[in-house]
Short mmCIF file of C-alpha atoms in Angstrom, two decimals:
data_model
loop_
_atom_site.label_atom_id
_atom_site.label_comp_id
_atom_site.label_asym_id
_atom_site.label_seq_id
_atom_site.Cartn_x
_atom_site.Cartn_y
_atom_site.Cartn_z
CA MET A 308 -15.48 -2.07 -37.22
CA GLU A 309 -18.03 -1.83 -34.38
CA ALA A 310 -15.36 -1.01 -31.83
CA ALA A 311 -13.95 1.84 -33.92
CA ARG A 312 -17.41 3.32 -34.09
CA SER A 313 -17.84 4.11 -30.44
CA VAL A 314 -14.73 6.33 -30.31
CA GLY A 315 -14.87 9.98 -31.14
CA PRO A 316 -17.09 12.72 -29.87
CA PHE A 317 -20.52 13.92 -30.87
CA VAL A 318 -20.05 16.24 -33.83
CA VAL A 319 -22.55 18.93 -34.88
CA VAL A 320 -22.09 20.84 -38.13
CA GLY A 321 -23.57 24.34 -38.34
CA GLY A 322 -23.54 27.39 -36.05
CA GLY A 323 -27.15 28.41 -36.65
CA ILE A 324 -30.06 27.91 -34.27
CA ALA A 325 -30.51 24.18 -34.99
CA GLY A 326 -26.80 23.36 -34.59
CA VAL A 327 -26.22 25.46 -31.49
CA THR A 328 -29.38 24.17 -29.79
CA CYS A 329 -28.35 20.59 -30.59
CA ALA A 330 -24.80 21.08 -29.27
CA GLU A 331 -26.04 22.74 -26.06
CA GLN A 332 -28.51 19.97 -25.41
CA LEU A 333 -25.87 17.27 -25.98
CA ALA A 334 -23.46 19.13 -23.69
CA VAL A 335 -26.02 19.15 -20.88
CA THR A 336 -26.95 15.49 -21.38
CA PHE A 337 -23.33 14.26 -21.61
CA PRO A 338 -21.26 16.56 -19.39
CA GLU A 339 -18.33 14.11 -19.55
CA GLU A 340 -18.28 13.82 -23.36
CA ASP A 341 -16.67 16.11 -25.91
CA ILE A 342 -19.07 17.89 -28.23
CA LEU A 343 -17.54 19.41 -31.37
CA LEU A 344 -19.42 22.21 -33.11
CA VAL A 345 -18.06 22.82 -36.59
CA THR A 346 -19.05 26.18 -38.06
CA ALA A 347 -17.74 28.25 -40.94
CA SER A 348 -18.58 31.54 -39.24
CA PRO A 349 -16.85 33.21 -36.28
CA VAL A 350 -20.22 33.99 -34.73
CA ILE A 351 -22.91 31.55 -33.72
CA LYS A 352 -26.62 32.16 -33.40
CA ALA A 353 -27.91 31.78 -29.84
CA VAL A 354 -31.48 31.68 -28.56
CA THR A 355 -32.05 34.34 -25.89
CA ASN A 356 -35.11 35.53 -23.91
CA PHE A 357 -36.91 32.26 -24.55
CA LYS A 358 -40.58 32.35 -23.51
CA GLN A 359 -43.01 29.45 -23.72
CA VAL A 360 -46.12 31.46 -24.60
CA SER A 361 -48.50 28.50 -24.49
CA LYS A 362 -48.27 24.72 -24.85
CA VAL A 363 -46.76 24.94 -28.31
CA LEU A 364 -46.18 28.61 -29.08
CA GLU A 365 -42.78 29.96 -28.17
CA GLU A 366 -41.11 33.32 -28.55
CA PHE A 367 -37.41 34.03 -28.45
CA ASP A 368 -34.79 36.43 -29.72
CA VAL A 369 -31.86 35.36 -31.80
CA GLU A 370 -28.51 36.84 -30.96
CA GLU A 371 -25.23 36.57 -32.78
CA GLN A 372 -22.50 35.78 -30.28
CA PRO A 373 -18.81 34.99 -30.52
CA SER A 374 -18.35 31.23 -30.27
CA THR A 375 -16.13 31.68 -27.19
CA LEU A 376 -19.27 32.58 -25.22
CA LEU A 377 -20.71 29.16 -26.00
CA GLU A 378 -17.46 27.45 -24.95
CA ASN A 379 -17.48 29.40 -21.68
CA ARG A 380 -21.04 28.35 -20.89
CA PHE A 381 -20.39 24.70 -21.78
CA PRO A 382 -16.80 23.61 -21.04
CA ASN A 383 -17.30 20.36 -22.98
CA ILE A 384 -18.22 22.13 -26.25
CA LYS A 385 -15.31 22.83 -28.54
CA VAL A 386 -16.02 25.10 -31.53
CA ILE A 387 -14.04 24.42 -34.69
CA GLU A 388 -14.17 27.42 -36.98
CA SER A 389 -14.04 25.87 -40.41
CA GLY A 390 -16.27 24.74 -43.26
CA VAL A 391 -16.68 21.06 -44.07
CA ARG A 392 -14.82 19.87 -47.14
CA GLN A 393 -16.02 16.30 -47.13
CA LEU A 394 -18.03 13.76 -45.20
CA LYS A 395 -16.75 10.18 -45.21
CA SER A 396 -19.76 8.41 -43.79
CA GLU A 397 -18.32 4.90 -44.01
CA GLU A 398 -15.28 5.94 -42.00
CA HIS A 399 -17.40 7.98 -39.57
CA CYS A 400 -15.34 11.08 -40.15
CA ILE A 401 -15.59 14.60 -41.54
CA VAL A 402 -12.78 16.51 -43.21
CA THR A 403 -12.77 20.26 -42.51
CA GLU A 404 -11.49 22.93 -44.94
CA ASP A 405 -8.18 23.07 -43.04
CA GLY A 406 -7.62 19.42 -44.01
CA ARG A 407 -8.10 18.00 -40.50
CA GLN A 408 -10.11 14.83 -39.99
CA HIS A 409 -12.58 14.49 -37.13
CA VAL A 410 -13.90 11.04 -36.31
CA TYR A 411 -17.40 11.08 -34.84
CA LYS A 412 -19.48 8.71 -32.77
CA LYS A 413 -22.68 10.41 -33.89
CA LEU A 414 -23.00 13.33 -36.27
CA CYS A 415 -25.79 15.89 -36.64
CA LEU A 416 -25.87 17.98 -39.82
CA CYS A 417 -27.43 21.42 -39.24
CA ALA A 418 -25.91 23.37 -42.12
CA GLY A 419 -29.09 25.30 -42.89
CA ALA A 420 -30.12 26.53 -46.30
CA LYS A 421 -28.88 28.96 -48.93
CA PRO A 422 -30.88 31.79 -50.49
CA ARG A 423 -32.26 30.81 -53.88
CA LEU A 424 -30.84 33.63 -55.99
CA ILE A 425 -32.54 34.76 -59.21
CA CYS A 426 -29.16 34.80 -60.86
CA GLU A 427 -25.70 34.11 -59.54
CA GLY A 428 -22.77 36.46 -59.83
CA ASN A 429 -24.61 39.68 -60.75
CA PRO A 430 -23.39 42.58 -58.56
CA TYR A 431 -26.83 44.22 -58.78
CA VAL A 432 -28.68 41.21 -57.41
CA LEU A 433 -28.57 40.90 -53.62
CA GLY A 434 -29.79 37.80 -51.83
CA ILE A 435 -31.00 38.42 -48.30
CA ARG A 436 -31.11 35.59 -45.85
CA ASP A 437 -29.25 36.56 -42.72
CA THR A 438 -28.21 39.57 -40.72
CA ASP A 439 -24.93 40.01 -42.59
CA SER A 440 -26.65 40.38 -45.94
CA ALA A 441 -29.23 42.65 -44.36
CA GLN A 442 -26.46 45.02 -43.26
CA GLU A 443 -24.85 44.92 -46.68
CA PHE A 444 -28.28 45.78 -48.02
CA GLN A 445 -28.57 48.77 -45.75
CA LYS A 446 -25.25 50.16 -47.05
CA GLN A 447 -26.54 49.92 -50.62
CA LEU A 448 -29.88 51.44 -49.75
CA THR A 449 -28.49 54.74 -48.51
CA LYS A 450 -27.67 55.59 -52.14
CA ALA A 451 -30.73 54.06 -53.79
CA LYS A 452 -33.60 55.89 -55.46
CA ARG A 453 -35.44 52.81 -56.66
CA ILE A 454 -35.11 49.11 -55.98
CA MET A 455 -37.00 46.02 -57.03
CA ILE A 456 -37.85 43.30 -54.52
CA VAL A 457 -38.61 39.85 -55.90
CA GLY A 458 -40.25 37.27 -53.67
CA ASN A 459 -43.29 36.80 -51.50
CA GLY A 460 -42.17 35.30 -48.20
CA GLY A 461 -41.49 36.80 -44.80
CA ILE A 462 -38.32 38.67 -45.72
CA ALA A 463 -39.86 40.38 -48.75
CA LEU A 464 -42.85 41.43 -46.65
CA GLU A 465 -40.66 42.94 -43.96
CA LEU A 466 -38.37 44.74 -46.37
CA VAL A 467 -41.23 46.33 -48.23
CA TYR A 468 -42.71 47.61 -45.01
CA GLU A 469 -39.47 48.87 -43.50
CA ILE A 470 -38.00 50.71 -46.49
CA GLU A 471 -38.69 54.41 -46.64
CA GLY A 472 -37.61 57.16 -48.99
CA CYS A 473 -36.96 54.88 -51.92
CA GLU A 474 -39.27 53.73 -54.72
CA VAL A 475 -39.98 50.04 -54.41
CA ILE A 476 -41.25 47.82 -57.20
CA TRP A 477 -42.35 44.55 -55.66
CA ALA A 478 -42.64 41.63 -58.06
CA ILE A 479 -44.54 38.59 -56.80
CA LYS A 480 -45.59 35.45 -58.63
CA ASP A 481 -48.88 35.14 -56.77
CA LYS A 482 -52.07 37.16 -56.91
CA ALA A 483 -51.69 38.39 -53.33
CA ILE A 484 -48.80 39.37 -51.06
CA GLY A 485 -47.28 37.09 -48.46
CA ASN A 486 -48.90 33.93 -49.78
CA THR A 487 -46.55 31.76 -47.76
CA PHE A 488 -48.19 33.06 -44.62
CA PHE A 489 -51.51 34.55 -45.63
CA ASP A 490 -54.54 34.24 -47.81
CA ALA A 491 -55.71 37.18 -49.91
CA GLY A 492 -57.88 38.53 -47.07
CA ALA A 493 -55.01 38.85 -44.63
CA ALA A 494 -52.88 40.34 -47.42
CA GLU A 495 -55.55 42.95 -48.02
CA PHE A 496 -55.67 43.75 -44.30
CA LEU A 497 -51.90 44.31 -44.23
CA ILE A 498 -51.72 46.21 -47.52
CA SER A 499 -54.08 48.85 -46.15
CA LYS A 500 -51.55 49.39 -43.37
CA LEU A 501 -48.74 49.61 -45.92
CA MET A 502 -50.49 52.16 -48.07
CA SER A 503 -51.91 54.35 -45.30
CA GLU A 504 -49.43 56.51 -43.48
CA LYS A 505 -51.95 57.61 -40.84
CA SER A 506 -53.75 55.21 -38.52
CA GLU A 507 -57.18 54.49 -39.92
CA ALA A 508 -60.47 55.04 -38.18
CA LYS A 509 -61.73 51.76 -36.77
CA ILE A 510 -64.48 50.16 -38.74
CA ALA A 511 -67.05 47.97 -37.03
CA HIS A 512 -66.41 44.23 -36.77
CA ARG A 513 -67.50 42.36 -39.80
CA ARG A 514 -67.84 38.62 -39.65
CA THR A 515 -68.34 36.40 -42.64
CA ILE A 516 -68.28 32.74 -43.26
CA TYR A 517 -67.64 31.26 -46.65
CA THR A 518 -66.65 27.99 -48.23
CA VAL A 519 -64.02 27.42 -50.84
CA GLU A 520 -65.46 27.42 -54.33
CA GLY A 521 -64.38 24.98 -57.04
CA ALA A 522 -61.81 27.08 -58.84
CA ARG A 523 -59.95 27.90 -55.65
CA LYS A 524 -60.00 24.27 -54.70
CA GLU A 525 -57.73 23.21 -57.56
CA ASN A 526 -55.19 25.86 -56.70
CA ARG A 527 -55.22 24.83 -53.07
CA VAL A 528 -54.38 21.27 -53.84
CA LYS A 529 -51.65 22.33 -56.24
CA ALA A 530 -50.18 24.94 -53.94
CA LYS A 531 -47.54 22.90 -52.21
CA VAL A 532 -46.18 24.50 -49.10
CA GLU A 533 -43.17 26.36 -50.47
CA ASN A 534 -39.83 26.32 -48.75
CA VAL A 535 -39.81 29.32 -46.55
CA GLY A 536 -37.84 30.55 -43.73
CA SER A 537 -34.90 32.74 -43.35
CA ALA A 538 -31.99 32.74 -41.07
CA LEU A 539 -32.91 36.26 -40.14
CA GLY A 540 -35.24 35.77 -37.27
CA PRO A 541 -38.17 37.85 -36.25
CA ASP A 542 -36.59 41.21 -35.50
CA TRP A 543 -33.60 41.31 -37.80
CA HIS A 544 -34.37 44.74 -39.21
CA GLY A 545 -34.81 46.26 -35.74
CA GLY A 546 -31.32 47.74 -35.55
CA LEU A 547 -31.17 48.80 -39.18
CA ASP A 548 -32.09 52.22 -40.42
CA LEU A 549 -33.74 51.32 -43.70
CA LYS A 550 -34.01 54.66 -45.43
CA GLY A 551 -33.16 55.51 -49.02
CA THR A 552 -32.26 58.94 -50.38
CA GLU A 553 -35.68 60.42 -51.06
CA GLU A 554 -37.76 62.59 -48.75
CA PHE A 555 -41.10 60.80 -49.08
CA SER A 556 -42.03 57.79 -47.00
CA HIS A 557 -43.56 54.64 -48.53
CA SER A 558 -43.72 54.47 -52.28
CA ILE A 559 -44.57 50.98 -53.43
CA HIS A 560 -45.82 49.52 -56.66
CA ILE A 561 -46.75 45.83 -56.71
CA GLU A 562 -46.54 43.76 -59.90
CA THR A 563 -48.46 40.53 -59.30
CA LYS A 564 -48.45 37.18 -61.10
CA CYS A 565 -45.07 37.71 -62.69
CA GLU A 566 -41.47 36.64 -62.36
CA VAL A 567 -38.16 38.02 -63.54
CA LYS A 568 -37.58 37.13 -67.18
CA LYS A 569 -34.26 38.83 -67.83
CA ILE A 570 -31.85 41.24 -66.15
CA TYR A 571 -29.93 43.71 -68.32
CA LEU A 572 -26.94 45.77 -67.34
CA GLN A 573 -26.95 49.41 -68.46
CA GLU A 574 -24.78 48.85 -71.55
CA GLU A 575 -26.76 45.87 -72.87
CA PHE A 576 -29.96 47.78 -72.36
CA LYS A 577 -28.79 50.82 -74.33
CA ILE A 578 -28.10 48.66 -77.37
CA MET A 579 -31.59 47.13 -77.27
CA LYS A 580 -33.37 50.46 -77.63
CA LYS A 581 -36.27 49.26 -75.45
CA LYS A 582 -38.16 51.74 -73.35
CA PRO A 583 -38.39 51.26 -69.57
CA LEU A 584 -41.52 52.28 -67.67
CA ALA A 585 -41.67 55.21 -65.29
CA PHE A 586 -42.66 54.48 -61.71
CA PRO A 587 -46.45 54.02 -61.71
CA LYS A 588 -49.03 55.85 -59.56
CA ASP A 589 -47.06 59.03 -59.43
CA GLN A 590 -47.92 59.97 -55.85
CA HIS A 591 -44.96 62.26 -55.66
CA LYS A 592 -42.95 64.03 -58.30
CA SER A 593 -40.85 61.14 -59.53
CA VAL A 594 -37.19 62.07 -59.44
CA THR A 595 -36.50 59.16 -61.65
CA VAL A 596 -38.26 59.72 -64.96
CA ASP A 597 -35.35 59.91 -67.40
CA LYS A 598 -32.71 58.57 -65.12
CA VAL A 599 -30.29 56.03 -66.53
CA TRP A 600 -30.29 53.03 -64.18
CA PRO A 601 -27.44 50.63 -63.42
CA VAL A 602 -29.70 47.67 -64.11
CA TYR A 603 -32.97 46.98 -65.95
CA VAL A 604 -35.35 44.15 -65.17
CA GLU A 605 -37.75 42.63 -67.66
CA LEU A 606 -40.70 40.83 -66.05
CA THR A 607 -42.65 37.95 -67.56
CA ASN A 608 -45.63 40.29 -67.97
CA GLY A 609 -43.58 42.28 -70.50
CA LYS A 610 -42.92 45.31 -68.29
CA ILE A 611 -39.40 46.68 -67.93
CA TYR A 612 -38.22 48.80 -65.01
CA GLY A 613 -34.86 50.35 -64.31
CA CYS A 614 -33.55 50.27 -60.74
CA ASP A 615 -30.45 50.71 -58.62
CA PHE A 616 -30.46 47.07 -57.60
CA LEU A 617 -32.66 44.09 -57.15
CA VAL A 618 -33.27 42.15 -53.95
CA SER A 619 -33.78 38.44 -54.38
CA ALA A 620 -35.93 37.19 -51.48
CA THR A 621 -37.19 34.07 -53.19
CA GLY A 622 -36.82 31.38 -50.58
CA VAL A 623 -34.05 28.97 -49.71
CA THR A 624 -32.66 25.59 -50.75
CA PRO A 625 -31.26 23.14 -48.20
CA ASN A 626 -27.47 23.37 -48.00
CA VAL A 627 -26.74 19.69 -48.62
CA HIS A 628 -24.04 20.07 -51.25
CA PRO A 629 -20.92 19.70 -49.05
CA PHE A 630 -22.14 16.34 -47.73
CA LEU A 631 -23.35 14.52 -50.83
CA HIS A 632 -20.11 13.49 -52.53
CA GLY A 633 -19.48 9.80 -51.98
CA ASN A 634 -22.47 9.41 -49.64
CA ASN A 635 -25.76 7.91 -50.61
CA PHE A 636 -28.25 10.10 -48.73
CA ASP A 637 -31.98 9.86 -49.42
CA LEU A 638 -33.16 13.35 -50.35
CA GLY A 639 -36.66 14.83 -50.08
CA GLU A 640 -38.48 16.48 -52.97
CA ASP A 641 -37.30 19.86 -51.74
CA GLY A 642 -33.67 18.70 -51.83
CA GLY A 643 -33.29 18.32 -48.04
CA LEU A 644 -31.81 15.31 -46.25
CA LYS A 645 -34.71 12.99 -45.44
CA VAL A 646 -35.07 12.35 -41.72
CA ASP A 647 -37.33 9.90 -39.87
CA ASP A 648 -39.20 10.52 -36.61
CA GLN A 649 -35.91 10.14 -34.70
CA MET A 650 -34.23 12.81 -36.89
CA ARG A 651 -32.03 10.11 -38.45
CA THR A 652 -30.91 10.42 -42.06
CA SER A 653 -30.67 7.33 -44.26
CA LEU A 654 -27.02 6.81 -43.22
CA PRO A 655 -26.00 5.20 -39.90
CA ASP A 656 -25.18 7.53 -36.98
CA ILE A 657 -25.93 10.65 -39.04
CA TYR A 658 -28.78 12.91 -37.92
CA ALA A 659 -29.99 16.21 -39.38
CA ALA A 660 -32.04 19.14 -38.07
CA GLY A 661 -33.27 22.54 -39.18
CA ASP A 662 -33.42 23.91 -42.72
CA ILE A 663 -31.14 21.23 -44.17
CA CYS A 664 -33.56 18.39 -43.46
CA THR A 665 -36.90 17.23 -44.83
CA ALA A 666 -39.29 15.67 -42.31
CA CYS A 667 -40.37 12.30 -43.71
CA TRP A 668 -42.43 10.90 -40.89
CA GLN A 669 -46.22 10.74 -40.99
CA PRO A 670 -46.96 14.19 -39.60
CA SER A 671 -49.76 15.06 -37.20
CA PRO A 672 -52.81 16.29 -39.20
CA VAL A 673 -52.18 19.85 -37.97
CA TRP A 674 -48.39 20.10 -38.35
CA GLN A 675 -46.26 20.86 -41.37
CA GLN A 676 -42.59 21.55 -41.82
CA MET A 677 -41.62 25.11 -42.68
CA ARG A 678 -38.09 26.45 -42.68
CA LEU A 679 -38.52 28.82 -39.76
CA TRP A 680 -36.47 29.64 -36.68
CA THR A 681 -38.94 28.07 -34.29
CA GLN A 682 -38.68 24.73 -36.08
CA ALA A 683 -34.89 24.93 -36.26
CA ARG A 684 -34.78 25.26 -32.47
CA GLN A 685 -37.29 22.46 -31.90
CA MET A 686 -35.59 20.10 -34.33
CA GLY A 687 -32.10 20.79 -32.96
CA TRP A 688 -33.29 20.11 -29.42
CA TYR A 689 -35.17 16.96 -30.41
CA ALA A 690 -32.26 15.63 -32.53
CA ALA A 691 -29.97 15.87 -29.49
CA LYS A 692 -32.56 13.99 -27.43
CA CYS A 693 -32.75 11.26 -30.08
CA MET A 694 -28.95 11.00 -30.35
CA ALA A 695 -28.78 10.59 -26.57
CA ALA A 696 -31.52 7.93 -26.53
CA ALA A 697 -29.86 6.00 -29.36
CA GLY A 698 -26.62 5.96 -27.37
CA LEU A 699 -28.56 4.06 -24.70
CA GLY A 700 -30.18 1.79 -27.30
CA GLN A 701 -33.59 3.48 -26.90
CA SER A 702 -35.81 5.56 -29.10
CA SER A 703 -37.31 8.91 -28.18
CA ASP A 704 -40.99 9.87 -28.04
CA MET A 705 -41.93 12.39 -30.71
CA ASP A 706 -41.63 15.84 -29.20
CA PHE A 707 -44.89 17.63 -28.43
CA SER A 708 -43.89 20.62 -30.56
CA PHE A 709 -44.52 18.45 -33.65
CA GLU A 710 -48.17 17.91 -32.65
CA LEU A 711 -49.31 21.34 -33.83
CA PHE A 712 -47.73 23.83 -36.20
CA ALA A 713 -47.41 27.09 -34.23
CA HIS A 714 -45.49 30.20 -35.14
CA VAL A 715 -45.56 33.72 -33.76
CA THR A 716 -43.93 36.60 -35.60
CA LYS A 717 -44.45 40.26 -36.47
CA PHE A 718 -45.40 41.72 -39.82
CA PHE A 719 -45.94 45.44 -40.39
CA ASN A 720 -45.76 45.89 -36.64
CA TYR A 721 -48.72 43.56 -36.02
CA LYS A 722 -48.33 40.45 -33.93
CA VAL A 723 -49.04 37.47 -36.20
CA VAL A 724 -49.86 33.99 -34.89
CA LEU A 725 -50.17 31.03 -37.26
CA LEU A 726 -51.64 27.77 -35.97
CA GLY A 727 -52.14 24.37 -37.57
CA LYS A 728 -53.25 24.31 -41.20
CA TYR A 729 -53.53 28.10 -41.14
CA ASN A 730 -53.76 28.29 -44.92
CA ALA A 731 -55.88 25.14 -45.28
CA GLN A 732 -52.75 23.34 -46.51
CA GLY A 733 -53.71 19.95 -47.91
CA LEU A 734 -57.32 20.08 -46.67
CA GLY A 735 -58.89 19.88 -50.15
CA SER A 736 -62.18 21.68 -50.71
CA ASP A 737 -64.35 20.38 -47.88
CA HIS A 738 -63.45 23.03 -45.36
CA GLU A 739 -64.88 26.40 -44.52
CA LEU A 740 -63.38 29.62 -43.31
CA MET A 741 -64.69 31.94 -40.64
CA LEU A 742 -63.46 35.46 -40.54
CA ARG A 743 -63.53 38.44 -38.26
CA CYS A 744 -61.82 41.63 -39.30
CA THR A 745 -61.57 45.08 -37.79
CA ARG A 746 -59.63 47.22 -40.17
CA GLY A 747 -56.42 48.61 -38.76
CA GLN A 748 -56.83 46.55 -35.61
CA GLU A 749 -57.19 42.79 -36.02
CA TYR A 750 -57.78 40.00 -38.48
CA VAL A 751 -58.93 36.59 -37.26
CA LYS A 752 -59.38 33.66 -39.61
CA VAL A 753 -60.30 30.14 -38.60
CA ILE A 754 -60.23 27.04 -40.81
CA MET A 755 -62.96 24.54 -39.94
CA GLN A 756 -63.45 21.00 -41.24
CA ASN A 757 -66.34 18.78 -40.17
CA GLY A 758 -67.06 21.09 -37.26
CA ARG A 759 -63.50 20.95 -35.98
CA MET A 760 -60.90 23.70 -35.95
CA MET A 761 -57.90 22.83 -38.13
CA GLY A 762 -56.01 26.10 -38.26
CA ALA A 763 -56.06 29.82 -37.56
CA VAL A 764 -54.40 33.10 -38.51
CA LEU A 765 -54.45 35.81 -35.82
CA ILE A 766 -53.18 39.27 -36.71
CA GLY A 767 -53.16 41.95 -34.01
CA GLU A 768 -53.57 41.63 -30.24
CA THR A 769 -56.42 39.10 -30.33
CA ASP A 770 -55.60 37.12 -27.15
CA LEU A 771 -57.13 34.07 -28.79
CA GLU A 772 -54.01 31.99 -29.33
CA GLU A 773 -54.23 29.74 -26.28
CA THR A 774 -57.93 29.05 -26.69
CA PHE A 775 -57.53 28.25 -30.39
CA GLU A 776 -54.44 26.14 -29.77
CA ASN A 777 -56.48 24.03 -27.33
CA LEU A 778 -59.43 23.76 -29.71
CA ILE A 779 -57.17 22.57 -32.53
CA LEU A 780 -55.30 20.12 -30.30
CA ASN A 781 -58.38 18.56 -28.70
CA GLN A 782 -60.39 18.49 -31.97
CA MET A 783 -63.62 19.24 -30.13
CA ASP A 784 -66.77 19.38 -32.27
CA LEU A 785 -67.70 23.06 -32.49
CA SER A 786 -70.62 22.81 -34.94
CA SER A 787 -73.15 23.93 -32.34
CA TYR A 788 -71.41 27.29 -31.85
CA GLY A 789 -71.71 28.32 -35.49
CA GLU A 790 -70.66 31.90 -36.03
CA ASP A 791 -70.69 32.67 -32.30
CA LEU A 792 -67.23 31.17 -32.25
CA LEU A 793 -65.88 34.50 -33.51
CA ASP A 794 -68.40 36.88 -31.99
CA PRO A 795 -66.32 39.59 -30.29
CA ASP A 796 -69.10 40.18 -27.73
CA ILE A 797 -68.91 36.60 -26.51
CA ASP A 798 -65.87 35.73 -24.45
CA ILE A 799 -65.00 32.47 -26.09
CA GLU A 800 -62.57 31.52 -23.31
CA ASP A 801 -65.49 31.14 -20.91
CA TYR A 802 -66.76 28.29 -23.02
CA PHE A 803 -63.54 26.36 -23.21
CA ASP A 804 -61.67 26.49 -19.98
#
């Protein structure tokens, strides 16, 4: 059997960022070998304009390209446009939807994740996860007078901010918006931007320091890092004109601490004789008071709203289904394929990277897995490196990008940098937060534990990311600086060069 194993090319499944990065890296490392990239879509997602902003922070754009472009750049990559019907791990082969069998030497599964829809098969419930569904969404929006957005991650945040001329009811299960990325303070900072059309007068810097009180502590420990991430990428709405039919600009009502209980179509709702609520906070003459809506949504707090449609932006689940039948993979708690520190799954010669996998190594104290584009790129690249090393009978050193969680994105037109345990994930109650906030301009939060910086959230043009990245990485004792650490009149970089 051993001899049969070495035949066949490297096979990568998935045309997203993780898969394409993995295939490219393998193609460069093994210019003489065939690399097969199996993808169900005619376009692949390529990383463009890559910039290493600092040691760990990176910025890049994501571009959809025809797969022929990839084949032109790398003559040894062959793209097979087909879904996977079955994986036969014992025979080292995958069967594609067209019935063809492809034997592999090593296989990397990068099939991403699927949106977790509130309910399947309802024409009035749209799941948004990638650029295609975002465009579909835009078509629907041109006719909409009111929509409901359910979810509290990055996509929900962006949609709410970008949509104009349409009433938006935003249902979130947490107390504050964007809890995947922010604490209540940062949420408050952003909400003021959402609700104010005009730029606000700058208010003087206010710095506070506070520790986490008992009640919050329990929630912290319970709040597991949710699956997040979207295949949309940082600027997916850039080319979309997200405007509804109405003449006013933002009109948003947020329902907190609730979830969707039931969705009624118009006919069902008529029979029930229940009364829907009008749009709250009537900032403008509501055009929608007695309108009959295509769909009605009952929330767990008892409120019922009618709307044109509902956007489900409630996270993703790893897309493992096509590979499970007949294969005994170890799965993580979040349903992803468990991978070790060499990106290997529990089955021989099968690797995984990106949203489909669950990192099961002992992570650095300031890194956590989140289903984000940056991690898909890093994991895809590192998986290729590990596959190459294994071919030579070696193992690969853990990539530096897994030393520190670092993500840069944009929300509400502000630059947002998240570093380390930016939300005090898993730190228990013995940490303190330091805060500096200038309304309408910047929000800086630092998580300290035993005098050492463990994480930070930077919103706005703060120019602190490199300094803070270094302070988190080198775990220097900062107790002696106290609150001066965030004093805007002290140039902190002078201290730590």
